[in-house]
XYZ file of N, CA, C and O in Angstrom:
580
model
N -126.617 -24.194 72.954
C -127.590 -23.551 72.104
C -127.524 -24.207 70.738
O -126.454 -24.476 70.225
N -128.655 -24.514 70.184
C -128.712 -25.092 68.850
C -129.169 -23.993 67.904
O -130.258 -23.457 68.055
N -128.295 -23.654 66.994
C -128.638 -22.632 66.018
C -128.820 -23.326 64.677
O -127.911 -23.397 63.875
N -130.019 -23.848 64.485
C -130.324 -24.593 63.269
C -130.135 -23.715 62.035
O -129.750 -24.212 60.986
N -130.378 -22.422 62.173
C -130.226 -21.534 61.013
C -128.788 -21.515 60.510
O -128.547 -21.298 59.326
N -127.811 -21.773 61.382
C -126.414 -21.839 60.948
C -126.210 -22.960 59.935
O -125.588 -22.781 58.896
N -126.728 -24.134 60.260
C -126.577 -25.292 59.395
C -127.357 -25.084 58.102
O -126.881 -25.412 57.018
N -128.553 -24.530 58.206
C -129.348 -24.255 57.012
C -128.662 -23.247 56.106
O -128.713 -23.372 54.878
N -128.005 -22.259 56.698
C -127.288 -21.264 55.901
C -126.129 -21.925 55.140
O -125.938 -21.664 53.956
N -125.380 -22.800 55.805
C -124.304 -23.515 55.123
C -124.875 -24.418 54.026
O -124.307 -24.511 52.931
N -125.998 -25.059 54.305
C -126.623 -25.931 53.303
C -127.072 -25.127 52.090
O -126.902 -25.579 50.944
N -127.620 -23.934 52.309
C -128.032 -23.086 51.183
C -126.830 -22.678 50.337
O -126.914 -22.643 49.110
N -125.728 -22.366 50.993
C -124.513 -22.016 50.252
C -124.043 -23.217 49.428
O -123.671 -23.079 48.254
N -124.077 -24.406 50.029
C -123.683 -25.616 49.305
C -124.575 -25.840 48.090
O -124.090 -26.182 47.008
N -125.868 -25.663 48.247
C -126.805 -25.843 47.129
C -126.495 -24.844 46.022
O -126.476 -25.197 44.836
N -126.211 -23.584 46.388
C -125.849 -22.575 45.397
C -124.604 -23.002 44.625
O -124.558 -22.916 43.392
N -123.584 -23.474 45.331
C -122.339 -23.905 44.677
C -122.606 -25.098 43.765
O -122.078 -25.164 42.645
N -123.436 -26.033 44.206
C -123.756 -27.204 43.384
C -124.508 -26.788 42.119
O -124.216 -27.272 41.022
N -125.483 -25.891 42.252
C -126.228 -25.413 41.081
C -125.267 -24.713 40.112
O -125.318 -24.950 38.899
N -124.390 -23.875 40.632
C -123.407 -23.197 39.789
C -122.506 -24.218 39.094
O -122.213 -24.100 37.899
N -122.094 -25.250 39.837
C -121.273 -26.320 39.271
C -122.000 -26.992 38.105
O -121.435 -27.206 37.032
N -123.280 -27.342 38.305
C -124.063 -28.022 37.270
C -124.207 -27.129 36.035
O -124.033 -27.595 34.900
N -124.519 -25.864 36.238
C -124.661 -24.935 35.116
C -123.345 -24.839 34.342
O -123.333 -24.893 33.104
N -122.237 -24.715 35.065
C -120.939 -24.601 34.390
C -120.578 -25.899 33.678
O -120.012 -25.877 32.585
N -120.913 -27.026 34.282
C -120.626 -28.327 33.664
C -121.431 -28.491 32.371
O -120.929 -28.991 31.372
N -122.691 -28.049 32.405
C -123.545 -28.176 31.227
C -123.128 -27.230 30.104
O -123.254 -27.571 28.932
N -122.634 -26.052 30.467
C -122.253 -25.069 29.441
C -120.785 -25.184 29.032
O -120.362 -24.544 28.075
N -120.016 -25.997 29.741
C -118.580 -26.124 29.455
C -118.282 -26.519 28.008
O -117.430 -25.879 27.380
N -118.939 -27.518 27.436
C -118.618 -27.863 26.045
C -118.807 -26.680 25.091
O -117.982 -26.452 24.205
N -119.881 -25.930 25.288
C -120.130 -24.769 24.437
C -119.019 -23.732 24.585
O -118.500 -23.213 23.597
N -118.654 -23.439 25.818
C -117.615 -22.434 26.082
C -116.281 -22.880 25.488
O -115.587 -22.089 24.839
N -115.921 -24.142 25.681
C -114.638 -24.639 25.178
C -114.586 -24.646 23.652
O -113.541 -24.386 23.060
N -115.720 -24.937 23.009
C -115.750 -24.988 21.550
C -115.882 -23.622 20.899
O -115.438 -23.445 19.763
N -116.493 -22.670 21.590
C -116.849 -21.406 20.937
C -116.118 -20.182 21.458
O -116.465 -19.065 21.064
N -115.162 -20.368 22.336
C -114.389 -19.216 22.802
C -112.909 -19.520 22.683
O -112.485 -20.672 22.727
N -112.149 -18.466 22.533
C -110.693 -18.592 22.451
C -110.023 -18.185 23.766
O -108.817 -18.288 23.896
N -110.813 -17.716 24.710
C -110.279 -17.163 25.951
C -109.682 -18.250 26.840
O -110.402 -19.119 27.349
N -108.382 -18.182 27.029
C -107.702 -19.140 27.898
C -108.243 -19.046 29.324
O -108.441 -20.057 29.997
N -108.514 -17.822 29.770
C -109.051 -17.624 31.116
C -110.385 -18.314 31.313
O -110.625 -18.946 32.349
N -111.280 -18.216 30.327
C -112.572 -18.901 30.418
C -112.399 -20.410 30.384
O -113.079 -21.132 31.109
N -111.476 -20.889 29.564
C -111.220 -22.331 29.503
C -110.739 -22.839 30.863
O -111.216 -23.866 31.354
N -109.792 -22.111 31.447
C -109.270 -22.504 32.761
C -110.391 -22.478 33.797
O -110.541 -23.416 34.587
N -111.201 -21.422 33.790
C -112.305 -21.303 34.744
C -113.270 -22.483 34.621
O -113.618 -23.118 35.619
N -113.690 -22.802 33.403
C -114.679 -23.854 33.219
C -114.098 -25.246 33.461
O -114.820 -26.144 33.883
N -112.809 -25.426 33.199
C -112.188 -26.732 33.426
C -111.814 -26.961 34.892
O -111.820 -28.091 35.365
N -111.486 -25.890 35.612
C -110.995 -26.031 36.983
C -112.033 -25.688 38.047
O -111.800 -25.930 39.232
N -113.183 -25.158 37.647
C -114.204 -24.797 38.628
C -114.638 -25.970 39.511
O -114.902 -25.769 40.702
N -114.719 -27.206 38.982
C -115.103 -28.316 39.867
C -114.194 -28.439 41.091
O -114.662 -28.797 42.174
N -112.919 -28.117 40.949
C -111.999 -28.184 42.081
C -112.328 -27.105 43.114
O -112.265 -27.348 44.315
N -112.670 -25.922 42.644
C -113.063 -24.842 43.541
C -114.327 -25.241 44.300
O -114.401 -25.110 45.524
N -115.304 -25.775 43.575
C -116.559 -26.197 44.201
C -116.306 -27.303 45.226
O -116.871 -27.286 46.315
N -115.438 -28.248 44.872
C -115.124 -29.347 45.782
C -114.487 -28.829 47.071
O -114.799 -29.317 48.162
N -113.630 -27.827 46.950
C -113.005 -27.244 48.142
C -114.026 -26.585 49.050
O -114.028 -26.803 50.269
N -114.907 -25.778 48.467
C -115.928 -25.092 49.273
C -116.856 -26.102 49.934
O -117.078 -26.069 51.153
N -117.395 -27.018 49.146
C -118.352 -27.988 49.671
C -117.693 -28.901 50.698
O -118.303 -29.250 51.715
N -116.443 -29.256 50.462
C -115.722 -30.097 51.423
C -115.601 -29.436 52.785
O -115.855 -30.064 53.817
N -115.228 -28.167 52.795
C -115.069 -27.450 54.066
C -116.415 -27.292 54.769
O -116.530 -27.542 55.979
N -117.442 -26.900 54.031
C -118.747 -26.674 54.661
C -119.340 -27.985 55.179
O -119.859 -28.038 56.307
N -119.249 -29.050 54.384
C -119.782 -30.344 54.822
C -119.008 -30.873 56.019
O -119.608 -31.372 56.987
N -117.690 -30.773 55.973
C -116.876 -31.231 57.106
C -117.225 -30.460 58.374
O -117.291 -31.037 59.457
N -117.452 -29.171 58.236
C -117.810 -28.346 59.392
C -119.132 -28.808 59.986
O -119.244 -28.999 61.208
N -120.134 -29.010 59.131
C -121.445 -29.467 59.613
C -121.302 -30.804 60.333
O -121.835 -30.994 61.435
N -120.584 -31.737 59.714
C -120.425 -33.067 60.310
C -119.682 -33.007 61.642
O -120.087 -33.655 62.612
N -118.601 -32.241 61.694
C -117.831 -32.153 62.933
C -118.627 -31.474 64.048
O -118.546 -31.880 65.213
N -119.397 -30.452 63.709
C -120.247 -29.812 64.718
C -121.282 -30.798 65.247
O -121.539 -30.864 66.454
N -121.877 -31.580 64.346
C -122.889 -32.563 64.763
C -122.256 -33.669 65.610
O -122.848 -34.097 66.612
N -121.070 -34.110 65.234
C -120.370 -35.141 66.017
C -120.039 -34.615 67.410
O -120.238 -35.308 68.405
N -119.553 -33.377 67.476
C -119.243 -32.800 68.797
C -120.484 -32.781 69.673
O -120.433 -33.142 70.847
N -121.609 -32.401 69.105
C -122.839 -32.321 69.887
C -123.310 -33.702 70.311
O -123.657 -33.925 71.472
N -123.317 -34.653 69.375
C -123.856 -35.980 69.717
C -122.959 -36.741 70.678
O -123.456 -37.497 71.511
N -121.654 -36.531 70.593
C -120.731 -37.223 71.501
C -120.379 -36.377 72.730
O -119.571 -36.796 73.557
N -120.979 -35.189 72.800
C -120.757 -34.270 73.923
C -119.268 -33.965 74.119
O -118.742 -34.018 75.224
N -118.609 -33.641 73.031
C -117.179 -33.308 73.052
C -117.010 -31.789 73.166
O -116.430 -31.144 72.307
N -117.529 -31.233 74.250
C -117.559 -29.777 74.414
C -116.175 -29.136 74.524
O -116.042 -27.931 74.410
N -115.131 -29.947 74.743
C -113.781 -29.379 74.797
C -113.316 -28.914 73.419
O -112.371 -28.124 73.322
N -113.980 -29.381 72.364
C -113.641 -28.930 71.012
C -114.301 -27.575 70.761
O -115.524 -27.467 70.765
N -113.497 -26.560 70.529
C -114.044 -25.225 70.269
C -114.531 -25.141 68.823
O -114.129 -25.934 67.969
N -115.386 -24.174 68.567
C -115.834 -23.945 67.195
C -114.630 -23.672 66.294
O -114.521 -24.241 65.210
N -113.724 -22.816 66.740
C -112.543 -22.481 65.926
C -111.704 -23.722 65.640
O -111.194 -23.889 64.522
N -111.578 -24.596 66.618
C -110.841 -25.845 66.414
C -111.515 -26.718 65.372
O -110.854 -27.331 64.530
N -112.835 -26.771 65.427
C -113.590 -27.547 64.446
C -113.396 -26.962 63.054
O -113.214 -27.698 62.081
N -113.416 -25.632 62.935
C -113.232 -25.002 61.624
C -111.863 -25.370 61.050
O -111.738 -25.686 59.863
N -110.862 -25.326 61.889
C -109.504 -25.656 61.443
C -109.409 -27.119 61.005
O -108.861 -27.426 59.941
N -109.970 -28.027 61.805
C -109.937 -29.452 61.457
C -110.704 -29.691 60.156
O -110.270 -30.468 59.297
N -111.828 -29.015 59.978
C -112.628 -29.169 58.751
C -111.814 -28.764 57.520
O -111.840 -29.458 56.498
N -111.074 -27.678 57.635
C -110.251 -27.222 56.501
C -109.111 -28.202 56.257
O -108.825 -28.555 55.102
N -108.466 -28.670 57.310
C -107.348 -29.613 57.155
C -107.841 -30.913 56.518
O -107.226 -31.418 55.576
N -108.950 -31.471 57.012
C -109.504 -32.701 56.427
C -109.833 -32.496 54.953
O -109.503 -33.322 54.105
N -110.497 -31.398 54.663
C -110.892 -31.115 53.282
C -109.675 -30.918 52.394
O -109.637 -31.420 51.267
N -108.684 -30.201 52.894
C -107.466 -29.966 52.111
C -106.749 -31.281 51.833
O -106.256 -31.507 50.715
N -106.691 -32.140 52.839
C -106.036 -33.430 52.637
C -106.744 -34.213 51.539
O -106.106 -34.751 50.635
N -108.062 -34.266 51.602
C -108.818 -35.013 50.595
C -108.618 -34.404 49.199
O -108.252 -35.100 48.250
N -108.876 -33.107 49.079
C -108.851 -32.442 47.774
C -107.444 -32.439 47.171
O -107.258 -32.781 45.996
N -106.456 -32.044 47.957
C -105.106 -31.912 47.402
C -104.420 -33.261 47.190
O -103.725 -33.444 46.185
N -104.623 -34.204 48.102
C -104.021 -35.519 47.893
C -104.626 -36.208 46.675
O -103.943 -36.936 45.957
N -105.882 -35.948 46.427
C -106.502 -36.474 45.208
C -105.872 -35.825 43.978
O -105.569 -36.496 43.000
N -105.673 -34.525 44.052
C -105.099 -33.799 42.909
C -103.689 -34.281 42.599
O -103.288 -34.354 41.438
N -102.939 -34.623 43.642
C -101.569 -35.114 43.444
C -101.520 -36.629 43.273
O -100.454 -37.231 43.351
N -102.705 -37.242 43.058
C -102.841 -38.675 42.773
C -102.340 -39.581 43.893
O -101.865 -40.680 43.647
N -102.427 -39.108 45.138
C -102.098 -39.947 46.286
C -103.253 -40.923 46.529
O -103.053 -42.034 46.968
N -104.477 -40.484 46.245
C -105.643 -41.366 46.270
C -106.507 -41.017 45.066
O -106.325 -39.985 44.436
N -107.429 -41.892 44.744
C -108.298 -41.674 43.597
C -109.762 -41.882 43.980
O -110.534 -42.447 43.238
N -110.129 -41.392 45.173
C -111.487 -41.594 45.671
C -112.528 -40.793 44.896
O -113.684 -41.152 44.876
N -112.109 -39.701 44.279
C -113.063 -38.846 43.573
C -113.220 -39.174 42.104
O -113.900 -38.472 41.381
N -112.586 -40.214 41.626
C -112.715 -40.571 40.216
C -111.401 -40.419 39.478
O -110.350 -40.197 40.072
N -111.473 -40.500 38.183
C -110.296 -40.430 37.337
C -109.801 -38.984 37.272
O -110.400 -38.143 36.618
N -108.719 -38.701 37.932
C -108.218 -37.337 38.054
C -106.985 -37.127 37.184
O -106.145 -38.004 37.074
N -106.908 -35.963 36.579
C -105.754 -35.587 35.771
C -105.103 -34.387 36.453
O -105.763 -33.389 36.729
N -103.796 -34.499 36.737
C -103.110 -33.398 37.421
C -103.036 -32.175 36.524
O -102.723 -32.261 35.341
N -103.327 -31.032 37.098
C -103.232 -29.747 36.408
C -102.960 -28.696 37.478
O -103.665 -28.637 38.487
N -101.955 -27.876 37.252
C -101.607 -26.857 38.241
C -102.772 -25.894 38.481
O -102.970 -25.416 39.599
N -103.578 -25.637 37.449
C -104.744 -24.762 37.627
C -105.768 -25.398 38.559
O -106.406 -24.714 39.351
N -105.909 -26.732 38.470
C -106.816 -27.426 39.378
C -106.353 -27.288 40.821
O -107.163 -27.106 41.731
N -105.054 -27.365 41.029
C -104.511 -27.202 42.379
C -104.805 -25.787 42.883
O -105.270 -25.604 44.018
N -104.567 -24.788 42.035
C -104.841 -23.402 42.448
C -106.320 -23.200 42.757
O -106.675 -22.572 43.756
N -107.202 -23.747 41.920
C -108.634 -23.603 42.164
C -109.051 -24.355 43.419
O -109.945 -23.917 44.146
N -108.419 -25.497 43.691
C -108.699 -26.226 44.928
C -108.335 -25.377 46.142
O -109.109 -25.274 47.096
N -107.166 -24.761 46.105
C -106.715 -23.915 47.220
C -107.642 -22.712 47.377
O -108.009 -22.340 48.498
N -108.064 -22.132 46.259
C -108.995 -20.997 46.320
C -110.324 -21.453 46.931
O -110.899 -20.775 47.791
N -110.833 -22.618 46.512
C -112.081 -23.144 47.058
C -111.980 -23.426 48.544
O -112.895 -23.109 49.314
N -110.859 -24.023 48.963
C -110.645 -24.273 50.390
C -110.604 -22.954 51.163
O -111.160 -22.844 52.262
N -109.958 -21.953 50.591
C -109.869 -20.634 51.238
C -111.237 -19.972 51.340
O -111.578 -19.382 52.369
N -112.021 -20.073 50.274
C -113.377 -19.506 50.307
C -114.213 -20.236 51.364
O -114.933 -19.604 52.144
N -114.113 -21.564 51.389
C -114.846 -22.341 52.395
C -114.462 -21.919 53.798
O -115.329 -21.727 54.662
N -113.159 -21.775 54.043
C -112.710 -21.323 55.358
C -113.240 -19.923 55.663
O -113.714 -19.658 56.773
N -113.190 -19.037 54.670
C -113.706 -17.680 54.869
C -115.181 -17.678 55.242
O -115.605 -16.939 56.132
N -115.939 -18.539 54.589
C -117.377 -18.621 54.876
C -117.611 -19.053 56.316
O -118.381 -18.420 57.045
N -116.947 -20.120 56.741
C -117.202 -20.586 58.113
C -116.621 -19.626 59.144
O -117.166 -19.469 60.226
N -115.514 -18.961 58.809
C -114.922 -18.017 59.758
C -115.809 -16.789 59.944
O -115.950 -16.267 61.045
N -116.428 -16.340 58.866
C -117.316 -15.169 58.939
C -118.649 -15.536 59.596
O -119.148 -14.818 60.461
N -119.237 -16.675 59.198
C -120.555 -17.059 59.715
C -120.498 -17.671 61.111
O -121.483 -17.637 61.845
N -119.362 -18.281 61.461
C -119.179 -18.897 62.777
C -120.332 -19.839 63.157
O -120.964 -19.672 64.204
N -120.626 -20.844 62.304
C -121.727 -21.750 62.634
C -121.416 -22.560 63.885
O -120.257 -22.841 64.180
N -122.457 -22.909 64.614
C -122.258 -23.701 65.825
C -123.476 -24.578 66.090
O -124.579 -24.261 65.664
N -123.227 -25.684 66.734
C -124.279 -26.541 67.293
C -123.729 -26.958 68.644
O -122.732 -27.659 68.706
N -124.339 -26.508 69.690
C -123.898 -26.895 71.032
C -125.082 -27.421 71.810
O -126.221 -27.083 71.526
N -124.768 -28.227 72.794
C -125.806 -28.774 73.661
C -126.477 -27.624 74.404
O -125.811 -26.722 74.898
N -127.801 -27.665 74.436
C -128.522 -26.639 75.157
C -128.289 -26.787 76.645
O -128.286 -27.890 77.176
N -128.081 -25.668 77.306
C -127.906 -25.669 78.752
C -129.235 -25.320 79.368
O -129.843 -24.305 79.050
N -129.707 -26.160 80.256
C -130.987 -25.912 80.890
C -130.777 -24.986 82.088
O -129.890 -25.175 82.881
N -131.601 -23.986 82.148
C -131.513 -22.997 83.237
C -132.744 -23.125 84.146
O -133.576 -22.247 84.219
N -132.840 -24.269 84.799
C -133.961 -24.479 85.716
C -133.694 -23.692 86.992
O -132.654 -23.876 87.628
N -134.603 -22.838 87.337
C -134.415 -22.074 88.564
C -135.456 -22.535 89.576
O -136.655 -22.490 89.333
N -134.969 -23.000 90.690
C -135.871 -23.457 91.761
C -136.272 -22.268 92.595
O -135.443 -21.533 93.088
N -137.554 -22.077 92.740
C -138.038 -20.926 93.502
C -138.558 -21.346 94.832
O -139.183 -22.273 95.052
């Protein structure tokens, strides 16, 4: 069964997170210059890591579901795909944060960034676990009469 609405729902969530990211990025200089709140500073400085975690999990899930369908890898369960998507995303996000790779640009280690990355990965996992998106090959039910 192909549930296109599943993929569209994940895409809408990704777009929402990206728009929120852009708004926070644009307002960050104002917030940092005009507020004394350490909590707001941490939120505005570390939010990109949270967004990266969410988007990483959702994008990985979409890609893995599409790969399973196109390669007919039906032995891979949806739950298995969700787990692999989180592991792949966590490896990318956290290894970047710990400067094991620098694929995402010039990164500065910050414990708050690590916490926000973990929170973003957790939110991403929660989204896919609750929504249970799937793309499976349609089974034809031809009945000969």
